[in-house]
N, CA, C and O atoms as a GROMACS GRO file, in nm:
protein
  316
    1UNK      N    1   0.083  -0.120   0.000
    1UNK     CA    2   0.000   0.000   0.000
    1UNK      C    3   0.087   0.125   0.000
    1UNK      O    4   0.060   0.221  -0.073
    2UNK      N    5   0.191   0.124   0.083
    2UNK     CA    6   0.278   0.241   0.091
    2UNK      C    7   0.350   0.264  -0.042
    2UNK      O    8   0.371   0.378  -0.083
    3UNK      N    9   0.389   0.156  -0.109
    3UNK     CA   10   0.455   0.168  -0.238
    3UNK      C   11   0.360   0.227  -0.342
    3UNK      O   12   0.400   0.306  -0.426
    4UNK      N   13   0.233   0.188  -0.335
    4UNK     CA   14   0.133   0.240  -0.428
    4UNK      C   15   0.114   0.391  -0.408
    4UNK      O   16   0.108   0.466  -0.505
    5UNK      N   17   0.106   0.435  -0.283
    5UNK     CA   18   0.091   0.578  -0.253
    5UNK      C   19   0.214   0.654  -0.301
    5UNK      O   20   0.201   0.762  -0.358
    6UNK      N   21   0.333   0.597  -0.279
    6UNK     CA   22   0.456   0.663  -0.324
    6UNK      C   23   0.456   0.674  -0.476
    6UNK      O   24   0.493   0.778  -0.531
    7UNK      N   25   0.415   0.568  -0.545
    7UNK     CA   26   0.414   0.568  -0.691
    7UNK      C   27   0.317   0.674  -0.743
    7UNK      O   28   0.351   0.749  -0.835
    8UNK      N   29   0.197   0.682  -0.686
    8UNK     CA   30   0.098   0.781  -0.730
    8UNK      C   31   0.148   0.923  -0.704
    8UNK      O   32   0.132   1.011  -0.788
    9UNK      N   33   0.207   0.945  -0.588
    9UNK     CA   34   0.260   1.078  -0.555
    9UNK      C   35   0.372   1.116  -0.650
    9UNK      O   36   0.381   1.230  -0.696
   10UNK      N   37   0.458   1.019  -0.681
   10UNK     CA   38   0.569   1.044  -0.772
   10UNK      C   39   0.517   1.078  -0.912
   10UNK      O   40   0.569   1.169  -0.977
   11UNK      N   41   0.415   1.006  -0.959
   11UNK     CA   42   0.360   1.032  -1.092
   11UNK      C   43   0.294   1.170  -1.098
   11UNK      O   44   0.310   1.242  -1.197
   12UNK      N   45   0.219   1.206  -0.995
   12UNK     CA   46   0.155   1.338  -0.992
   12UNK      C   47   0.261   1.447  -0.990
   12UNK      O   48   0.247   1.549  -1.058
   13UNK      N   49   0.367   1.428  -0.912
   13UNK     CA   50   0.474   1.527  -0.907
   13UNK      C   51   0.545   1.541  -1.040
   13UNK      O   52   0.576   1.652  -1.082
   14UNK      N   53   0.571   1.429  -1.107
   14UNK     CA   54   0.636   1.433  -1.238
   14UNK      C   55   0.548   1.503  -1.340
   14UNK      O   56   0.596   1.585  -1.418
   15UNK      N   57   0.419   1.472  -1.339
   15UNK     CA   58   0.324   1.534  -1.431
   15UNK      C   59   0.316   1.685  -1.407
   15UNK      O   60   0.316   1.763  -1.502
   16UNK      N   61   0.309   1.725  -1.281
   16UNK     CA   62   0.302   1.867  -1.246
   16UNK      C   63   0.430   1.939  -1.288
   16UNK      O   64   0.424   2.050  -1.342
   17UNK      N   65   0.544   1.878  -1.264
   17UNK     CA   66   0.672   1.940  -1.303
   17UNK      C   67   0.681   1.955  -1.454
   17UNK      O   68   0.730   2.057  -1.504
   18UNK      N   69   0.635   1.855  -1.528
   18UNK     CA   70   0.637   1.862  -1.674
   18UNK      C   71   0.548   1.975  -1.724
   18UNK      O   72   0.587   2.051  -1.812
   19UNK      N   73   0.428   1.986  -1.668
   19UNK     CA   74   0.339   2.096  -1.708
   19UNK      C   75   0.399   2.232  -1.675
   19UNK      O   76   0.386   2.326  -1.754
   20UNK      N   77   0.465   2.243  -1.560
   20UNK     CA   78   0.527   2.369  -1.522
   20UNK      C   79   0.639   2.407  -1.619
   20UNK      O   80   0.651   2.524  -1.656
   21UNK      N   81   0.720   2.310  -1.659
   21UNK     CA   82   0.828   2.336  -1.754
   21UNK      C   83   0.771   2.378  -1.889
   21UNK      O   84   0.820   2.474  -1.949
   22UNK      N   85   0.670   2.308  -1.937
   22UNK     CA   86   0.610   2.344  -2.065
   22UNK      C   87   0.546   2.482  -2.061
   22UNK      O   88   0.556   2.558  -2.157
   23UNK      N   89   0.480   2.516  -1.951
   23UNK     CA   90   0.420   2.648  -1.936
   23UNK      C   91   0.528   2.757  -1.937
   23UNK      O   92   0.512   2.860  -2.002
   24UNK      N   93   0.637   2.733  -1.864
   24UNK     CA   94   0.746   2.831  -1.859
   24UNK      C   95   0.807   2.852  -1.997
   24UNK      O   96   0.835   2.965  -2.035
   25UNK      N   97   0.827   2.744  -2.072
   25UNK     CA   98   0.882   2.756  -2.207
   25UNK      C   99   0.788   2.835  -2.296
   25UNK      O  100   0.833   2.920  -2.373
   26UNK      N  101   0.658   2.810  -2.287
   26UNK     CA  102   0.564   2.882  -2.373
   26UNK      C  103   0.559   3.030  -2.338
   26UNK      O  104   0.548   3.114  -2.427
   27UNK      N  105   0.567   3.063  -2.209
   27UNK     CA  106   0.568   3.204  -2.168
   27UNK      C  107   0.694   3.273  -2.219
   27UNK      O  108   0.688   3.385  -2.270
   28UNK      N  109   0.809   3.206  -2.206
   28UNK     CA  110   0.934   3.265  -2.254
   28UNK      C  111   0.932   3.286  -2.405
   28UNK      O  112   0.980   3.388  -2.454
   29UNK      N  113   0.877   3.190  -2.478
   29UNK     CA  114   0.870   3.204  -2.624
   29UNK      C  115   0.776   3.317  -2.663
   29UNK      O  116   0.804   3.390  -2.758
   30UNK      N  117   0.665   3.332  -2.591
   30UNK     CA  118   0.571   3.440  -2.622
   30UNK      C  119   0.634   3.576  -2.593
   30UNK      O  120   0.617   3.670  -2.671
   31UNK      N  121   0.707   3.587  -2.483
   31UNK     CA  122   0.776   3.713  -2.453
   31UNK      C  123   0.882   3.744  -2.557
   31UNK      O  124   0.895   3.859  -2.599
   32UNK      N  125   0.956   3.644  -2.600
   32UNK     CA  126   1.059   3.665  -2.701
   32UNK      C  127   0.996   3.707  -2.834
   32UNK      O  128   1.049   3.793  -2.904
   33UNK      N  129   0.882   3.647  -2.867
   33UNK     CA  130   0.814   3.682  -2.991
   33UNK      C  131   0.766   3.827  -2.986
   33UNK      O  132   0.780   3.900  -3.084
   34UNK      N  133   0.708   3.868  -2.872
   34UNK     CA  134   0.662   4.007  -2.858
   34UNK      C  135   0.780   4.103  -2.864
   34UNK      O  136   0.770   4.209  -2.927
   35UNK      N  137   0.890   4.068  -2.800
   35UNK     CA  138   1.007   4.155  -2.802
   35UNK      C  139   1.062   4.166  -2.944
   35UNK      O  140   1.104   4.274  -2.986
   36UNK      N  141   1.064   4.056  -3.018
   36UNK     CA  142   1.113   4.059  -3.155
   36UNK      C  143   1.023   4.145  -3.242
   36UNK      O  144   1.073   4.219  -3.328
   37UNK      N  145   0.892   4.138  -3.223
   37UNK     CA  146   0.800   4.221  -3.300
   37UNK      C  147   0.823   4.368  -3.270
   37UNK      O  148   0.818   4.451  -3.361
   38UNK      N  149   0.847   4.402  -3.144
   38UNK     CA  150   0.872   4.541  -3.109
   38UNK      C  151   1.000   4.591  -3.175
   38UNK      O  152   1.006   4.704  -3.222
   39UNK      N  153   1.103   4.505  -3.177
   39UNK     CA  154   1.231   4.547  -3.235
   39UNK      C  155   1.218   4.562  -3.385
   39UNK      O  156   1.271   4.658  -3.442
   40UNK      N  157   1.148   4.469  -3.452
   40UNK     CA  158   1.143   4.474  -3.598
   40UNK      C  159   1.048   4.583  -3.648
   40UNK      O  160   1.068   4.634  -3.758
   41UNK      N  161   0.946   4.618  -3.573
   41UNK     CA  162   0.854   4.721  -3.619
   41UNK      C  163   0.895   4.859  -3.568
   41UNK      O  164   0.935   4.944  -3.648
   42UNK      N  165   0.885   4.882  -3.440
   42UNK     CA  166   0.932   5.008  -3.385
   42UNK      C  167   0.943   4.998  -3.234
   42UNK      O  168   0.870   4.922  -3.169
   43UNK      N  169   1.034   5.074  -3.180
   43UNK     CA  170   1.052   5.080  -3.035
   43UNK      C  171   1.011   5.219  -2.990
   43UNK      O  172   1.082   5.317  -3.015
   44UNK      N  173   0.898   5.228  -2.925
   44UNK     CA  174   0.849   5.358  -2.880
   44UNK      C  175   0.875   5.381  -2.732
   44UNK      O  176   0.841   5.486  -2.679
   45UNK      N  177   0.935   5.284  -2.666
   45UNK     CA  178   0.955   5.298  -2.523
   45UNK      C  179   1.083   5.376  -2.495
   45UNK      O  180   1.181   5.362  -2.568
   46UNK      N  181   1.083   5.458  -2.390
   46UNK     CA  182   1.207   5.526  -2.355
   46UNK      C  183   1.313   5.425  -2.314
   46UNK      O  184   1.289   5.339  -2.230
   47UNK      N  185   1.429   5.437  -2.375
   47UNK     CA  186   1.541   5.349  -2.343
   47UNK      C  187   1.661   5.433  -2.305
   47UNK      O  188   1.677   5.544  -2.356
   48UNK      N  189   1.744   5.384  -2.219
   48UNK     CA  190   1.868   5.455  -2.190
   48UNK      C  191   1.951   5.468  -2.317
   48UNK      O  192   1.956   5.376  -2.399
   49UNK      N  193   2.017   5.581  -2.333
   49UNK     CA  194   2.092   5.604  -2.456
   49UNK      C  195   2.204   5.503  -2.474
   49UNK      O  196   2.241   5.473  -2.588
   50UNK      N  197   2.258   5.450  -2.365
   50UNK     CA  198   2.364   5.350  -2.377
   50UNK      C  199   2.310   5.224  -2.445
   50UNK      O  200   2.376   5.166  -2.530
   51UNK      N  201   2.188   5.184  -2.408
   51UNK     CA  202   2.127   5.068  -2.472
   51UNK      C  203   2.101   5.097  -2.620
   51UNK      O  204   2.120   5.010  -2.705
   52UNK      N  205   2.057   5.219  -2.650
   52UNK     CA  206   2.033   5.256  -2.789
   52UNK      C  207   2.163   5.251  -2.869
   52UNK      O  208   2.162   5.209  -2.985
   53UNK      N  209   2.273   5.294  -2.809
   53UNK     CA  210   2.401   5.289  -2.879
   53UNK      C  211   2.447   5.145  -2.902
   53UNK      O  212   2.514   5.116  -3.001
   54UNK      N  213   2.412   5.056  -2.810
   54UNK     CA  214   2.446   4.915  -2.829
   54UNK      C  215   2.360   4.854  -2.939
   54UNK      O  216   2.407   4.772  -3.017
   55UNK      N  217   2.233   4.895  -2.946
   55UNK     CA  218   2.142   4.839  -3.046
   55UNK      C  219   2.168   4.894  -3.186
   55UNK      O  220   2.138   4.828  -3.285
   56UNK      N  221   2.223   5.014  -3.196
   56UNK     CA  222   2.238   5.078  -3.326
   56UNK      C  223   2.324   4.998  -3.424
   56UNK      O  224   2.285   4.988  -3.540
   57UNK      N  225   2.440   4.940  -3.383
   57UNK     CA  226   2.515   4.860  -3.481
   57UNK      C  227   2.438   4.736  -3.528
   57UNK      O  228   2.455   4.691  -3.641
   58UNK      N  229   2.355   4.681  -3.441
   58UNK     CA  230   2.278   4.563  -3.479
   58UNK      C  231   2.162   4.602  -3.571
   58UNK      O  232   2.133   4.532  -3.668
   59UNK      N  233   2.098   4.713  -3.540
   59UNK     CA  234   1.987   4.764  -3.620
   59UNK      C  235   2.027   4.903  -3.672
   59UNK      O  236   1.999   5.003  -3.606
   60UNK      N  237   2.092   4.910  -3.788
   60UNK     CA  238   2.146   5.038  -3.835
   60UNK      C  239   2.039   5.142  -3.866
   60UNK      O  240   2.070   5.261  -3.875
   61UNK      N  241   1.913   5.101  -3.883
   61UNK     CA  242   1.809   5.198  -3.915
   61UNK      C  243   1.739   5.251  -3.791
   61UNK      O  244   1.630   5.305  -3.798
   62UNK      N  245   1.804   5.234  -3.677
   62UNK     CA  246   1.750   5.281  -3.550
   62UNK      C  247   1.784   5.429  -3.532
   62UNK      O  248   1.900   5.468  -3.548
   63UNK      N  249   1.686   5.509  -3.499
   63UNK     CA  250   1.710   5.651  -3.474
   63UNK      C  251   1.684   5.680  -3.327
   63UNK      O  252   1.583   5.634  -3.272
   64UNK      N  253   1.771   5.754  -3.265
   64UNK     CA  254   1.756   5.787  -3.123
   64UNK      C  255   1.715   5.933  -3.113
   64UNK      O  256   1.786   6.022  -3.161
   65UNK      N  257   1.602   5.958  -3.051
   65UNK     CA  258   1.556   6.094  -3.027
   65UNK      C  259   1.587   6.127  -2.882
   65UNK      O  260   1.531   6.066  -2.791
   66UNK      N  261   1.674   6.220  -2.860
   66UNK     CA  262   1.716   6.255  -2.724
   66UNK      C  263   1.602   6.321  -2.649
   66UNK      O  264   1.531   6.408  -2.701
   67UNK      N  265   1.586   6.278  -2.527
   67UNK     CA  266   1.488   6.340  -2.439
   67UNK      C  267   1.560   6.412  -2.327
   67UNK      O  268   1.679   6.442  -2.338
   68UNK      N  269   1.488   6.440  -2.220
   68UNK     CA  270   1.552   6.502  -2.104
   68UNK      C  271   1.636   6.398  -2.032
   68UNK      O  272   1.596   6.282  -2.021
   69UNK      N  273   1.748   6.438  -1.984
   69UNK     CA  274   1.834   6.345  -1.909
   69UNK      C  275   1.904   6.248  -2.002
   69UNK      O  276   1.949   6.285  -2.110
   70UNK      N  277   1.912   6.124  -1.959
   70UNK     CA  278   1.986   6.023  -2.034
   70UNK      C  279   1.898   5.938  -2.123
   70UNK      O  280   1.948   5.856  -2.199
   71UNK      N  281   1.767   5.957  -2.115
   71UNK     CA  282   1.678   5.868  -2.190
   71UNK      C  283   1.641   5.931  -2.323
   71UNK      O  284   1.654   6.052  -2.342
   72UNK      N  285   1.596   5.848  -2.412
   72UNK     CA  286   1.552   5.896  -2.542
   72UNK      C  287   1.453   5.797  -2.600
   72UNK      O  288   1.442   5.684  -2.552
   73UNK      N  289   1.382   5.839  -2.703
   73UNK     CA  290   1.291   5.748  -2.771
   73UNK      C  291   1.365   5.686  -2.888
   73UNK      O  292   1.438   5.754  -2.960
   74UNK      N  293   1.347   5.558  -2.906
   74UNK     CA  294   1.416   5.486  -3.013
   74UNK      C  295   1.311   5.442  -3.114
   74UNK      O  296   1.212   5.378  -3.077
   75UNK      N  297   1.332   5.475  -3.240
   75UNK     CA  298   1.239   5.439  -3.347
   75UNK      C  299   1.315   5.366  -3.456
   75UNK      O  300   1.430   5.397  -3.485
   76UNK      N  301   1.248   5.268  -3.516
   76UNK     CA  302   1.303   5.205  -3.635
   76UNK      C  303   1.249   5.282  -3.754
   76UNK      O  304   1.128   5.290  -3.774
   77UNK      N  305   1.340   5.339  -3.832
   77UNK     CA  306   1.298   5.421  -3.945
   77UNK      C  307   1.240   5.332  -4.054
   77UNK      O  308   1.304   5.236  -4.097
   78UNK      N  309   1.119   5.366  -4.098
   78UNK     CA  310   1.052   5.288  -4.203
   78UNK      C  311   1.047   5.374  -4.328
   78UNK      O  312   1.005   5.490  -4.321
   79UNK      N  313   1.088   5.320  -4.443
   79UNK     CA  314   1.089   5.403  -4.566
   79UNK      C  315   0.948   5.440  -4.610
   79UNK      O  316   0.932   5.509  -4.710
   0.00000   0.00000   0.00000
């Protein structure tokens, strides 16, 4: 009886852990997809200018609009 309870508990734990891993992977992929869409279309969020300077060589069509202080708006120029 004790072995049966242990087996059932182990199976439920394995099933729960598998679902948790799959859920985490799907959330990470969805976030990466949204981030990629923002980068490829346009970035309207204020970003530190240092980050914009790092992104500029990777995305040469990135324009940085300086704001007050160190932040600026970053846009992907569309023809």
